[in-house]
Amino acid sequence: SGPVGSGKSKALCYEAVRLSYLNPNCAGLLGAPSYHMLRDVTLPALFGILNEQQIPHDYYKSEGMLRLSEPGVAIYLRGLSQSDALRGMNLTWFGVDEVTYTQEASWTQLEARLRQPGGVSYCGFGVWTPKGHDWVYRRFVESPGEHYGLVKAQPFENRHITKGNPIYYDLLKQSYSEGEYEQEVLGLYRVDNSNRVY
C-alpha cells in the first residue's frame, strides 16, 4: 500500500520474478483491473526489469502469456474484470496491480487457484493506492487474517521521482483537493462519506 509514485508496480514485478525463480517449472499470474492497465502500466515495468537483469523471456501476446526460460515458468497476463474467467487455473503465485480497482471476487478466485502441484512457495500479493475503507482496507489493513501481511510505503520515499521532477509533489498539492492529496500523495485511508445514504 502506498501513495502515487512510490514504485508499487515495479515492486510487484520484482516479486513476480522472485517467485518465478522460487517455483521453477510452475505457473504464475500477473493481473490488473483491466487488460489496458496491465498493458500500459504493469507490463512496461516487468519488461524493464527482465531486460535490465538480462532474464531470457518470450512474450506470447495473442495468448496473454510470458515464458521465463531459465526457471521454465509460464506467467499468465490477465485483466481481472471477470472473476469467472479465472476458474480452472492452477498457479503457485499471483500478483495484482492496483488491487483497490479490482473486484473482491477476482481476488478470492485467484486465492483458490494457488494449488499447482510442485510449487515451493505459494503466494498471492498485490499493490495499491488507498481508496477509502473498501474491501482492500477491511481485508488487509483493518483486520488482516493470520496469513496476510502489509507493507506500507511512505510518501516522498521514492527519490527517483523528485530527482527527475523536483516539483512533482508541489504540483500535486496544488492540483488535488485536501482529501485527494491525503489519499493519493500521503497514502492515507480516508473515510469517504460521498456515497452514504441517510
Tab-separated table of C-alpha atoms in Angstrom:
chain	number	residue	atom	x	y	z
A	1	SER	CA	0.000	0.000	0.000
A	2	GLY	CA	1.367	3.384	-0.858
A	3	PRO	CA	0.904	6.774	-2.460
A	4	VAL	CA	1.303	7.602	-6.139
A	5	GLY	CA	4.879	7.459	-7.356
A	6	SER	CA	6.104	5.115	-4.621
A	7	GLY	CA	7.254	2.377	-7.040
A	8	LYS	CA	4.452	-0.102	-6.318
A	9	SER	CA	4.195	-1.556	-9.835
A	10	LYS	CA	7.938	-2.084	-10.024
A	11	ALA	CA	7.946	-3.803	-6.618
A	12	LEU	CA	5.070	-6.019	-7.825
A	13	CYS	CA	7.074	-7.090	-10.880
A	14	TYR	CA	10.231	-7.808	-8.877
A	15	GLU	CA	8.169	-10.059	-6.604
A	16	ALA	CA	6.738	-11.841	-9.666
A	17	VAL	CA	10.253	-12.546	-10.947
A	18	ARG	CA	11.425	-13.688	-7.495
A	19	LEU	CA	8.520	-16.120	-7.111
A	20	SER	CA	9.093	-17.429	-10.627
A	21	TYR	CA	12.609	-18.492	-9.660
A	22	LEU	CA	11.384	-19.947	-6.350
A	23	ASN	CA	8.813	-22.073	-8.214
A	24	PRO	CA	10.575	-23.466	-11.301
A	25	ASN	CA	8.510	-25.283	-13.929
A	26	CYS	CA	5.284	-23.873	-12.496
A	27	ALA	CA	2.868	-21.081	-13.410
A	28	GLY	CA	2.052	-17.653	-12.035
A	29	LEU	CA	-0.326	-14.862	-12.971
A	30	LEU	CA	0.159	-11.133	-13.217
A	31	GLY	CA	-3.081	-9.174	-13.321
A	32	ALA	CA	-4.620	-5.714	-13.190
A	33	PRO	CA	-8.203	-4.422	-13.036
A	34	SER	CA	-8.267	-4.233	-16.858
A	35	TYR	CA	-6.033	-5.582	-19.599
A	36	HIS	CA	-5.380	-2.000	-20.747
A	37	MET	CA	-3.972	-1.095	-17.319
A	38	LEU	CA	-1.862	-4.257	-17.350
A	39	ARG	CA	-0.549	-3.419	-20.840
A	40	ASP	CA	0.089	0.277	-20.171
A	41	VAL	CA	1.472	0.202	-16.610
A	42	THR	CA	2.433	-3.245	-15.327
A	43	LEU	CA	3.989	-4.838	-18.412
A	44	PRO	CA	6.389	-1.951	-19.164
A	45	ALA	CA	7.652	-2.256	-15.570
A	46	LEU	CA	8.036	-6.038	-15.942
A	47	PHE	CA	9.805	-5.879	-19.317
A	48	GLY	CA	12.110	-3.167	-17.957
A	49	ILE	CA	13.193	-5.494	-15.137
A	50	LEU	CA	13.600	-8.516	-17.413
A	51	ASN	CA	15.755	-6.550	-19.858
A	52	GLU	CA	17.763	-4.792	-17.142
A	53	GLN	CA	18.520	-8.094	-15.394
A	54	GLN	CA	19.052	-9.897	-18.735
A	55	ILE	CA	16.464	-12.553	-17.920
A	56	PRO	CA	15.632	-14.609	-21.035
A	57	HIS	CA	11.923	-14.476	-21.855
A	58	ASP	CA	9.432	-14.977	-24.656
A	59	TYR	CA	6.255	-12.917	-24.893
A	60	TYR	CA	3.193	-14.543	-26.493
A	61	LYS	CA	0.964	-11.500	-26.872
A	62	SER	CA	-2.011	-13.239	-28.504
A	63	GLU	CA	-2.085	-15.877	-25.757
A	64	GLY	CA	-1.578	-13.377	-22.948
A	65	MET	CA	1.422	-15.266	-21.639
A	66	LEU	CA	5.086	-14.719	-20.894
A	67	ARG	CA	7.584	-17.551	-20.511
A	68	LEU	CA	10.795	-17.263	-18.494
A	69	SER	CA	13.049	-19.928	-19.948
A	70	GLU	CA	15.598	-20.203	-17.102
A	71	PRO	CA	13.114	-21.262	-14.411
A	72	GLY	CA	10.724	-22.735	-17.012
A	73	VAL	CA	7.836	-20.617	-15.739
A	74	ALA	CA	4.687	-19.508	-17.552
A	75	ILE	CA	3.285	-16.162	-16.416
A	76	TYR	CA	-0.332	-15.597	-17.430
A	77	LEU	CA	-1.181	-11.947	-18.108
A	78	ARG	CA	-4.806	-11.146	-17.317
A	79	GLY	CA	-7.274	-8.332	-16.873
A	80	LEU	CA	-9.398	-9.159	-13.829
A	81	SER	CA	-12.760	-7.586	-14.655
A	82	GLN	CA	-14.467	-11.002	-14.916
A	83	SER	CA	-13.711	-13.240	-11.949
A	84	ASP	CA	-15.286	-16.355	-13.515
A	85	ALA	CA	-12.750	-16.234	-16.358
A	86	LEU	CA	-10.081	-17.191	-13.796
A	87	ARG	CA	-11.661	-20.534	-12.924
A	88	GLY	CA	-9.765	-23.736	-13.660
A	89	MET	CA	-6.254	-22.290	-13.498
A	90	ASN	CA	-3.554	-23.895	-11.362
A	91	LEU	CA	-0.994	-21.431	-10.012
A	92	THR	CA	1.781	-21.199	-7.460
A	93	TRP	CA	1.576	-17.395	-7.227
A	94	PHE	CA	-0.340	-14.387	-8.457
A	95	GLY	CA	0.267	-10.644	-8.322
A	96	VAL	CA	-2.316	-7.878	-8.828
A	97	ASP	CA	-1.578	-4.253	-9.689
A	98	GLU	CA	-3.977	-1.592	-8.294
A	99	VAL	CA	-5.959	-4.042	-6.157
A	100	THR	CA	-8.387	-1.342	-4.969
A	101	TYR	CA	-9.796	-1.116	-8.512
A	102	THR	CA	-10.181	-4.909	-8.718
A	103	GLN	CA	-13.310	-6.766	-7.660
A	104	GLU	CA	-13.032	-8.697	-4.413
A	105	ALA	CA	-14.452	-11.740	-6.235
A	106	SER	CA	-11.427	-11.774	-8.556
A	107	TRP	CA	-9.008	-11.753	-5.608
A	108	THR	CA	-10.932	-14.578	-3.927
A	109	GLN	CA	-10.985	-16.567	-7.163
A	110	LEU	CA	-7.214	-16.161	-7.506
A	111	GLU	CA	-6.645	-17.353	-3.942
A	112	ALA	CA	-8.485	-20.543	-4.883
A	113	ARG	CA	-6.059	-21.066	-7.808
A	114	LEU	CA	-2.976	-21.421	-5.534
A	115	ARG	CA	-2.879	-25.190	-5.853
A	116	GLN	CA	-0.480	-26.206	-8.622
A	117	PRO	CA	1.420	-29.392	-7.709
A	118	GLY	CA	5.171	-28.970	-7.442
A	119	GLY	CA	5.145	-25.459	-6.039
A	120	VAL	CA	7.608	-24.432	-3.362
A	121	SER	CA	6.276	-21.023	-2.259
A	122	TYR	CA	2.560	-20.346	-2.791
A	123	CYS	CA	1.715	-16.666	-2.590
A	124	GLY	CA	-0.832	-14.056	-3.635
A	125	PHE	CA	0.238	-10.402	-3.457
A	126	GLY	CA	-0.892	-7.032	-4.691
A	127	VAL	CA	-0.132	-3.326	-4.672
A	128	TRP	CA	-2.488	-0.387	-4.389
A	129	THR	CA	-3.084	3.233	-3.597
A	130	PRO	CA	-5.587	3.611	-0.724
A	131	LYS	CA	-9.188	4.149	-1.771
A	132	GLY	CA	-11.109	4.727	1.435
A	133	HIS	CA	-12.438	1.957	3.642
A	134	ASP	CA	-13.128	-0.518	0.832
A	135	TRP	CA	-12.750	-4.316	0.790
A	136	VAL	CA	-8.962	-3.995	0.495
A	137	TYR	CA	-8.838	-1.839	3.631
A	138	ARG	CA	-11.064	-4.262	5.549
A	139	ARG	CA	-9.121	-7.360	4.480
A	140	PHE	CA	-5.511	-6.160	4.715
A	141	VAL	CA	-5.474	-3.098	6.998
A	142	GLU	CA	-8.379	-3.083	9.459
A	143	SER	CA	-8.424	-6.766	10.425
A	144	PRO	CA	-5.881	-8.791	8.427
A	145	GLY	CA	-6.155	-12.544	8.605
A	146	GLU	CA	-3.467	-14.759	10.054
A	147	HIS	CA	-1.796	-15.334	6.676
A	148	TYR	CA	-1.912	-11.755	5.376
A	149	GLY	CA	0.801	-9.136	5.720
A	150	LEU	CA	1.004	-5.474	4.780
A	151	VAL	CA	3.892	-3.224	3.772
A	152	LYS	CA	3.065	0.495	3.710
A	153	ALA	CA	5.244	2.672	1.500
A	154	GLN	CA	5.803	6.132	2.916
A	155	PRO	CA	5.145	9.346	0.990
A	156	PHE	CA	8.105	11.087	-0.688
A	157	GLU	CA	10.279	7.998	-0.175
A	158	ASN	CA	10.898	7.386	-3.897
A	159	ARG	CA	13.757	9.785	-4.636
A	160	HIS	CA	13.753	8.876	-8.333
A	161	ILE	CA	10.551	10.897	-8.750
A	162	THR	CA	11.921	14.120	-7.269
A	163	LYS	CA	15.289	13.645	-8.939
A	164	GLY	CA	13.602	13.716	-12.343
A	165	ASN	CA	10.921	16.255	-11.455
A	166	PRO	CA	11.729	18.266	-8.290
A	167	ILE	CA	8.297	19.983	-8.204
A	168	TYR	CA	6.253	16.776	-8.732
A	169	TYR	CA	4.680	16.749	-5.249
A	170	ASP	CA	4.239	20.537	-5.160
A	171	LEU	CA	2.193	20.370	-8.361
A	172	LEU	CA	0.032	17.582	-6.939
A	173	LYS	CA	-0.639	19.599	-3.792
A	174	GLN	CA	-1.917	22.458	-5.962
A	175	SER	CA	-3.989	20.179	-8.200
A	176	TYR	CA	-5.676	17.863	-5.680
A	177	SER	CA	-8.292	18.717	-3.093
A	178	GLU	CA	-7.160	18.223	0.514
A	179	GLY	CA	-8.825	14.803	0.702
A	180	GLU	CA	-7.407	13.650	-2.634
A	181	TYR	CA	-3.936	14.812	-1.618
A	182	GLU	CA	-4.114	12.887	1.662
A	183	GLN	CA	-5.191	9.723	-0.157
A	184	GLU	CA	-3.168	9.857	-3.361
A	185	VAL	CA	0.033	11.584	-2.211
A	186	LEU	CA	0.203	10.794	1.506
A	187	GLY	CA	-1.274	7.290	1.135
A	188	LEU	CA	-3.835	7.732	3.933
A	189	TYR	CA	-7.032	5.705	4.265
A	190	ARG	CA	-9.766	8.321	4.351
A	191	VAL	CA	-13.415	7.661	5.172
A	192	ASP	CA	-15.465	8.582	2.127
A	193	ASN	CA	-18.977	9.737	3.036
A	194	SER	CA	-19.976	10.706	-0.509
A	195	ASN	CA	-21.947	7.502	-1.207
A	196	ARG	CA	-23.698	7.242	2.164
A	197	VAL	CA	-27.478	7.404	2.342
A	198	TYR	CA	-29.044	8.886	5.475
